[in-house]
Short mmCIF file of C-alpha atoms in Angstrom, two decimals:
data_model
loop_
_atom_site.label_atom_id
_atom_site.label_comp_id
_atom_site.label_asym_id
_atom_site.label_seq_id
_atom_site.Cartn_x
_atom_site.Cartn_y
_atom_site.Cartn_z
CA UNK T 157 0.00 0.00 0.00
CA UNK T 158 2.05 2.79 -1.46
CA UNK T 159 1.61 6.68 -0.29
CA UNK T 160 1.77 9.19 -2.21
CA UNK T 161 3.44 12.26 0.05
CA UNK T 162 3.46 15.34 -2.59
CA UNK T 163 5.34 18.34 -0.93
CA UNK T 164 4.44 21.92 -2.58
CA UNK T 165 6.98 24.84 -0.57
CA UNK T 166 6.54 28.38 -1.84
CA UNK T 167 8.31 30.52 1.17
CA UNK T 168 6.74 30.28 4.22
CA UNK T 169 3.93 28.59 2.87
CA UNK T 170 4.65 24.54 2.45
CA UNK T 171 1.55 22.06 1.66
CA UNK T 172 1.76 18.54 2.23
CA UNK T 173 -1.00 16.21 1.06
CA UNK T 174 -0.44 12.91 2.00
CA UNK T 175 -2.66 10.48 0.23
CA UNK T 176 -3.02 6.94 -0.16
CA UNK T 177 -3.58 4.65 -2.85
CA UNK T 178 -5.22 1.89 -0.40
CA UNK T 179 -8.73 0.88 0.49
CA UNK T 180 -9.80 3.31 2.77
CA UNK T 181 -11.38 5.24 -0.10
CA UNK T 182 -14.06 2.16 -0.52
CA UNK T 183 -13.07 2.62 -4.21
CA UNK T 184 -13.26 -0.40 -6.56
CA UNK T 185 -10.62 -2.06 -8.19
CA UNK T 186 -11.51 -0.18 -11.38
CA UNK T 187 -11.02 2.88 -9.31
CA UNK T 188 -7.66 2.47 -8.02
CA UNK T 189 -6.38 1.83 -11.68
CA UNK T 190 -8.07 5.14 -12.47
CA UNK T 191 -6.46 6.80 -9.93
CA UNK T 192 -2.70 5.56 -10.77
CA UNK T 193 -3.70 6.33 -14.23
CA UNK T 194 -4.31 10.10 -13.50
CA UNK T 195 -1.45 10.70 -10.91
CA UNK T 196 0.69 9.19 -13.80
CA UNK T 197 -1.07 11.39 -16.26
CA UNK T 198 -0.20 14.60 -14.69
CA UNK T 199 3.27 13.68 -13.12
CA UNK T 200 4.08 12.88 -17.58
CA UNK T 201 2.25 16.02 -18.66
CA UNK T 202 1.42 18.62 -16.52
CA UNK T 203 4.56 18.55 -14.03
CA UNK T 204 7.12 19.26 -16.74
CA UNK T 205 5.16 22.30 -17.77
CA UNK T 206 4.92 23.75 -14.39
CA UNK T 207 8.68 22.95 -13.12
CA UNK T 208 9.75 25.09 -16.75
CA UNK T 209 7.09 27.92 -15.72
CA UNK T 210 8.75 28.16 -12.11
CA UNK T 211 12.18 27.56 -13.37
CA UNK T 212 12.17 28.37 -16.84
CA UNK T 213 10.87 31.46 -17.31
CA UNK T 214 12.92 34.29 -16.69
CA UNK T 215 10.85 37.15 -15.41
CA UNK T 216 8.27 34.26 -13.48
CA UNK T 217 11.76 33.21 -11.74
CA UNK T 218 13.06 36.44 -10.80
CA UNK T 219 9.79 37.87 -9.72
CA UNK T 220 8.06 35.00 -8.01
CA UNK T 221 10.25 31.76 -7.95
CA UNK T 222 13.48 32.86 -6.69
CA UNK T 223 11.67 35.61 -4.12
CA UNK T 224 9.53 32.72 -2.61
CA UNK T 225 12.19 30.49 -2.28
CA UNK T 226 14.78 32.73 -0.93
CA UNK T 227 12.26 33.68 2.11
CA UNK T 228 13.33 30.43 3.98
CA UNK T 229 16.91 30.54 3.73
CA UNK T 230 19.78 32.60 4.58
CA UNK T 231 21.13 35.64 2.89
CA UNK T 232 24.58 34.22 1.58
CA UNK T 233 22.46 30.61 0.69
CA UNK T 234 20.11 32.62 -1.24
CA UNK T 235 23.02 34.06 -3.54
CA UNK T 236 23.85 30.93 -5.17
CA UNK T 237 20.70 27.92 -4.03
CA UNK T 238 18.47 28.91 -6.31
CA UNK T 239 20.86 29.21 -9.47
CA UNK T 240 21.77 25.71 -8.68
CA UNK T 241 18.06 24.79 -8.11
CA UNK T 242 17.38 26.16 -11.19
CA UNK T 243 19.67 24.58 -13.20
CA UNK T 244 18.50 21.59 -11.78
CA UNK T 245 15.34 21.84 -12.42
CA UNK T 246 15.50 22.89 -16.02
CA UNK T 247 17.53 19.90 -17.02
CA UNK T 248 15.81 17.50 -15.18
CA UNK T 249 12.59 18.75 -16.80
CA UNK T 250 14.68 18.58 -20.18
CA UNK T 251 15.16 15.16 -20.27
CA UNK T 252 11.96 13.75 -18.41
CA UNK T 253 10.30 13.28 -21.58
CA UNK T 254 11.86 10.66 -24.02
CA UNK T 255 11.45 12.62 -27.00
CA UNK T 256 13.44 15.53 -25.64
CA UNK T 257 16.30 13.58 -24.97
CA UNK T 258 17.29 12.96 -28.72
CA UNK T 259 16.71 16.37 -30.21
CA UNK T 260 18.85 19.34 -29.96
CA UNK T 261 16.14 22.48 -29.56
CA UNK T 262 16.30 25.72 -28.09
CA UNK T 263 14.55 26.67 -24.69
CA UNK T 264 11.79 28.38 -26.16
CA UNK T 265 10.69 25.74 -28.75
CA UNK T 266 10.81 23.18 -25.42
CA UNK T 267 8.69 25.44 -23.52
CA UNK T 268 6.33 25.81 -26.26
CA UNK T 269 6.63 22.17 -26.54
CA UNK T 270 5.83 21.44 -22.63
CA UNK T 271 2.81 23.73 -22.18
CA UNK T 272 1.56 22.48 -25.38
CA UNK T 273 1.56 19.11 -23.82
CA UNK T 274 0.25 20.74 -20.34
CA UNK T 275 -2.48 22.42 -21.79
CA UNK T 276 -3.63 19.45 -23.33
CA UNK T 277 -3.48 17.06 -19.77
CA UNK T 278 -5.90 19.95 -18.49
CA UNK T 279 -8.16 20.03 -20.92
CA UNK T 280 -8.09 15.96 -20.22
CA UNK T 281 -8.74 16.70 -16.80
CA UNK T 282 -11.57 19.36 -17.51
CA UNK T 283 -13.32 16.32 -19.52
CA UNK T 284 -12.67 13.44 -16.76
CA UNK T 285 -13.77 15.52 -13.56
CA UNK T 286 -16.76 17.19 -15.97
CA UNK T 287 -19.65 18.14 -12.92
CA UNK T 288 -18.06 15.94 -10.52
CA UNK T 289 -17.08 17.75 -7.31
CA UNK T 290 -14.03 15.25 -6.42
CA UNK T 291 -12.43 12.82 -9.50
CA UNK T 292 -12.96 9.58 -8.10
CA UNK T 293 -15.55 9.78 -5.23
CA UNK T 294 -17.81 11.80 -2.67
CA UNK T 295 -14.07 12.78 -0.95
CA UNK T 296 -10.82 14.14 -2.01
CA UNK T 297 -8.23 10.73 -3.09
CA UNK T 298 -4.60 11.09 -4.29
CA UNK T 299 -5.24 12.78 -7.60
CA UNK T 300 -7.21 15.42 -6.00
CA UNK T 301 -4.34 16.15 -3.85
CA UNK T 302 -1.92 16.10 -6.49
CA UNK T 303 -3.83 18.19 -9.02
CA UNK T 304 -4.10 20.69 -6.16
CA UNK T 305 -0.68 20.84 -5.11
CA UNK T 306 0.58 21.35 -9.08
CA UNK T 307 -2.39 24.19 -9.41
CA UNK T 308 -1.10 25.93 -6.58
CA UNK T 309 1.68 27.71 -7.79
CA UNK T 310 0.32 28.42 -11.04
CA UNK T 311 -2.49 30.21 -9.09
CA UNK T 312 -0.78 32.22 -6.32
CA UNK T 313 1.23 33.59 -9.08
CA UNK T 314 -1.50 35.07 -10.81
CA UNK T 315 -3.33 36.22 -7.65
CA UNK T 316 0.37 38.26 -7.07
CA UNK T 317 1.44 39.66 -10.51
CA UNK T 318 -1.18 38.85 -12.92
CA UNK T 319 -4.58 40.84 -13.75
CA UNK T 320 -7.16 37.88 -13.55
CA UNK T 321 -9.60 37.47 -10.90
CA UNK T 322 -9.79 33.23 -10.80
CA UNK T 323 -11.95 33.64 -7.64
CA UNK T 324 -15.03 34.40 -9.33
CA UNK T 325 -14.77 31.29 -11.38
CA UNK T 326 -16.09 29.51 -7.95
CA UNK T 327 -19.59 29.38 -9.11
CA UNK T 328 -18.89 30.65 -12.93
CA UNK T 329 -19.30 28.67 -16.26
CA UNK T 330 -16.82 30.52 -18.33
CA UNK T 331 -14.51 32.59 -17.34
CA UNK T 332 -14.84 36.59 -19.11
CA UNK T 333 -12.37 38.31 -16.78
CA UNK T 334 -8.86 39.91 -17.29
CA UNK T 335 -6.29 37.56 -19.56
CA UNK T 336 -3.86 36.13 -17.18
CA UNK T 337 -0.43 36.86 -17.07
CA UNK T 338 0.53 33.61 -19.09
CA UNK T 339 -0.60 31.16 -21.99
CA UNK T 340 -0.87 28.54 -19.26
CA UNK T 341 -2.49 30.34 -16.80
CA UNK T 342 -4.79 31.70 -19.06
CA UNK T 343 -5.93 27.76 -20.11
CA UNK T 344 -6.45 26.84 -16.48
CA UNK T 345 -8.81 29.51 -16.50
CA UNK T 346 -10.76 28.39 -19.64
CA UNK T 347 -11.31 25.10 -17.48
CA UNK T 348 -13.50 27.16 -14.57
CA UNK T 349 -14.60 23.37 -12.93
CA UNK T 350 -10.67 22.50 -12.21
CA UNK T 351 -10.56 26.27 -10.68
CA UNK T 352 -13.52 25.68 -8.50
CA UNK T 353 -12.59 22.12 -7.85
CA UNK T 354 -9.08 23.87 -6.79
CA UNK T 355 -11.28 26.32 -4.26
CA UNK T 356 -13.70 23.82 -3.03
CA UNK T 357 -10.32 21.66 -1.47
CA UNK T 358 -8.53 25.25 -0.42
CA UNK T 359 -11.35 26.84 1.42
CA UNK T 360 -12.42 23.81 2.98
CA UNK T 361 -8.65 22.46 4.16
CA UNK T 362 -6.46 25.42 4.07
CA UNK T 363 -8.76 28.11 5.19
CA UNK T 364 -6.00 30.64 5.97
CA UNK T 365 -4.60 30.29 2.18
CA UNK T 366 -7.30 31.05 0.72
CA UNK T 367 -7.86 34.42 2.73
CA UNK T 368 -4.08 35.27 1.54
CA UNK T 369 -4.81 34.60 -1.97
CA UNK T 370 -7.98 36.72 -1.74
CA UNK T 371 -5.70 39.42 0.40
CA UNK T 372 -2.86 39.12 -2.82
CA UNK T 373 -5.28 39.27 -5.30
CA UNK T 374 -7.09 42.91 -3.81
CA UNK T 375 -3.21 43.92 -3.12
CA UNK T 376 -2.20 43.21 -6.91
CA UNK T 377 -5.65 44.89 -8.25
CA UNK T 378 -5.17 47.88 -5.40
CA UNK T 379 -1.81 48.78 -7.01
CA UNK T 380 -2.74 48.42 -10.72
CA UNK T 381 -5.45 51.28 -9.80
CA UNK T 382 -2.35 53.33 -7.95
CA UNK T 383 -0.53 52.99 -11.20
CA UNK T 384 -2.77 53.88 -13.78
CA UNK T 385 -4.29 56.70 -11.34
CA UNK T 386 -0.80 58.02 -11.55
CA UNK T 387 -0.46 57.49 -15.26
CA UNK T 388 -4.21 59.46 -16.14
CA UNK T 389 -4.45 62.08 -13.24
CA UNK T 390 -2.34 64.80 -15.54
CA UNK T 391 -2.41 63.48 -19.38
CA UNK T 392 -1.52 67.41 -20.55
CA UNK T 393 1.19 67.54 -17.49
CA UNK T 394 2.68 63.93 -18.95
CA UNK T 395 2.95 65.20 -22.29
CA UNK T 396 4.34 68.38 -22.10
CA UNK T 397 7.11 66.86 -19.64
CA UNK T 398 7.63 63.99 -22.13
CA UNK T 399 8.12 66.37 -25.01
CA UNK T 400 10.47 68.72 -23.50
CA UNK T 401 12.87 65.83 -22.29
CA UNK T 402 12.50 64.57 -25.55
CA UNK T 403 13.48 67.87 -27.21
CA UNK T 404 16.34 68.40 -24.74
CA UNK T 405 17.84 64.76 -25.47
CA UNK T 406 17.54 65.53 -29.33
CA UNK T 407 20.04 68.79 -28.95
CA UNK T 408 22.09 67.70 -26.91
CA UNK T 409 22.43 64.78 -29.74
CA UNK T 410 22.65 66.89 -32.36
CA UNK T 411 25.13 69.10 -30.70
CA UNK T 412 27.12 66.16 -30.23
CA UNK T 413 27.35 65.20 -33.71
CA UNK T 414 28.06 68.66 -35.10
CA UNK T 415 24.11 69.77 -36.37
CA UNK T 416 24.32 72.49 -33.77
CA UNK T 417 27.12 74.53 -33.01
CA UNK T 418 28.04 77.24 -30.53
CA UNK T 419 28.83 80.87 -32.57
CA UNK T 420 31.19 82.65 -31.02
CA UNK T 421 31.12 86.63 -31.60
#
């Protein structure tokens, strides 16, 4: 009777679902083949795609990856740890799929490559789970906690430095908001029942995250408004101090180069 411990550590905040493949489900035979069949589904598919979303993407890295990371170790560990994680990572994820490991392509044509194959597990995912409120029965089992723990991180990243509300898609149909801050993000959020199946297990087991993702979310929204407030409070101001330094950096250009010079009497 195997367990299936998956450990999800962003910062301060560190999940761990511990699930079991036994019989204390009261699932069938049938069931339990199911289950391996979609814990092995999104460990192939869906994993890769995340680890080169964390790890792989530069500005995703350096704004939430490396930040959330860092927050649990010390200052001279968090010079050098999470370059080495990162490397890691990225070549592990590399050369987890078989048909990676032969070809000689670029990191953007991989990453293309991996959400194209993520997109398409949670689309699979979307179809399986369909109006169900847990995959496999009237409780959460191990691929609930493991869909969870790899949607986690995709959404806190969103709620922090993207524009899209995913909250609302609790009760939703569709989802009409904001476009999310990334091609994958934005395809979780065209499957609203793995977003509200998502909510259903954070509100009712880990209360206090989902009041900080609610809290990041109004934060992220709260300075958008700041920032375009800023941007539209004096449009004639703006322009007229955008013009002149533009003005001043052409002559002092054009002085440089000769087109203007200084007449002496």
């Amino acid at each position: 009777m195997g367990i299936l411990m998956h450990e999800t550590t962003m910062g301060k905040r560190s999940i761990r679902l511990w699930e079991n493949y036994g019989l204390e489900y009261g699932i069938s035979d049938a069931e339990s083949v199911e289950l391996a069949s979609l814990v092995a589904l999104i460990e192939r598919q869906l994993t890769p795609a995340i680890d080169w979303f964390l790890w792989g993407e530069d500005e995703v890295f350096v704004k939430f990856t490396r930040p959330c990371y860092t927050a649990s170790i010390g200052r001279l560990e968090s010079l050098y740890l999470p370059f080495r994680w990162r490397a890691y990572k990225m070549d592990h994820t590399r050369h987890k799929q078989l048909t990676h490991c032969f070809r000689q392509i670029s990191d953007s044509v991989l990453g293309q490559e991996l959400y194209a194959m993520g997109k398409r597990c949670l689309t699979a995912l979307s179809y399986i789970l369909d109006k169900k409120k847990y995959f496999l029965a009237d409780r959460p089992t191990a691929v609930d906690a493991y869909l969870f723990g790899r949607l986690w991180p995709l959404l806190l990243y969103e709620a922090r430095h993207g524009t899209a509300d995913w909250t609302s898609l609790d009760n939703a149909k569709t989802y009409n908001g904001h476009s999310a801050s990334h091609p994958l993000v934005q395809h979780l959020l065209q499957c609203p029942n793995l977003v509200s199946h998502f909510i259903r297990i954070q509100n009712t087991y880990f209360p206090k995250a989902a009041a900080s993702f609610r809290k990041d979310i109004a934060l992220s929204h709260s300075k958008r408004q700041q920032t375009l407030g800023l941007v539209t409070a004096h449009p004639v101001r703006d322009c007229v101090v955008v013009g002149v330094g533009i003005t001043v950096l052409f002559l002092m250009y054009a002085r440089r180069i000769g087109l203007i010079r200084k007449v002496s009497s």
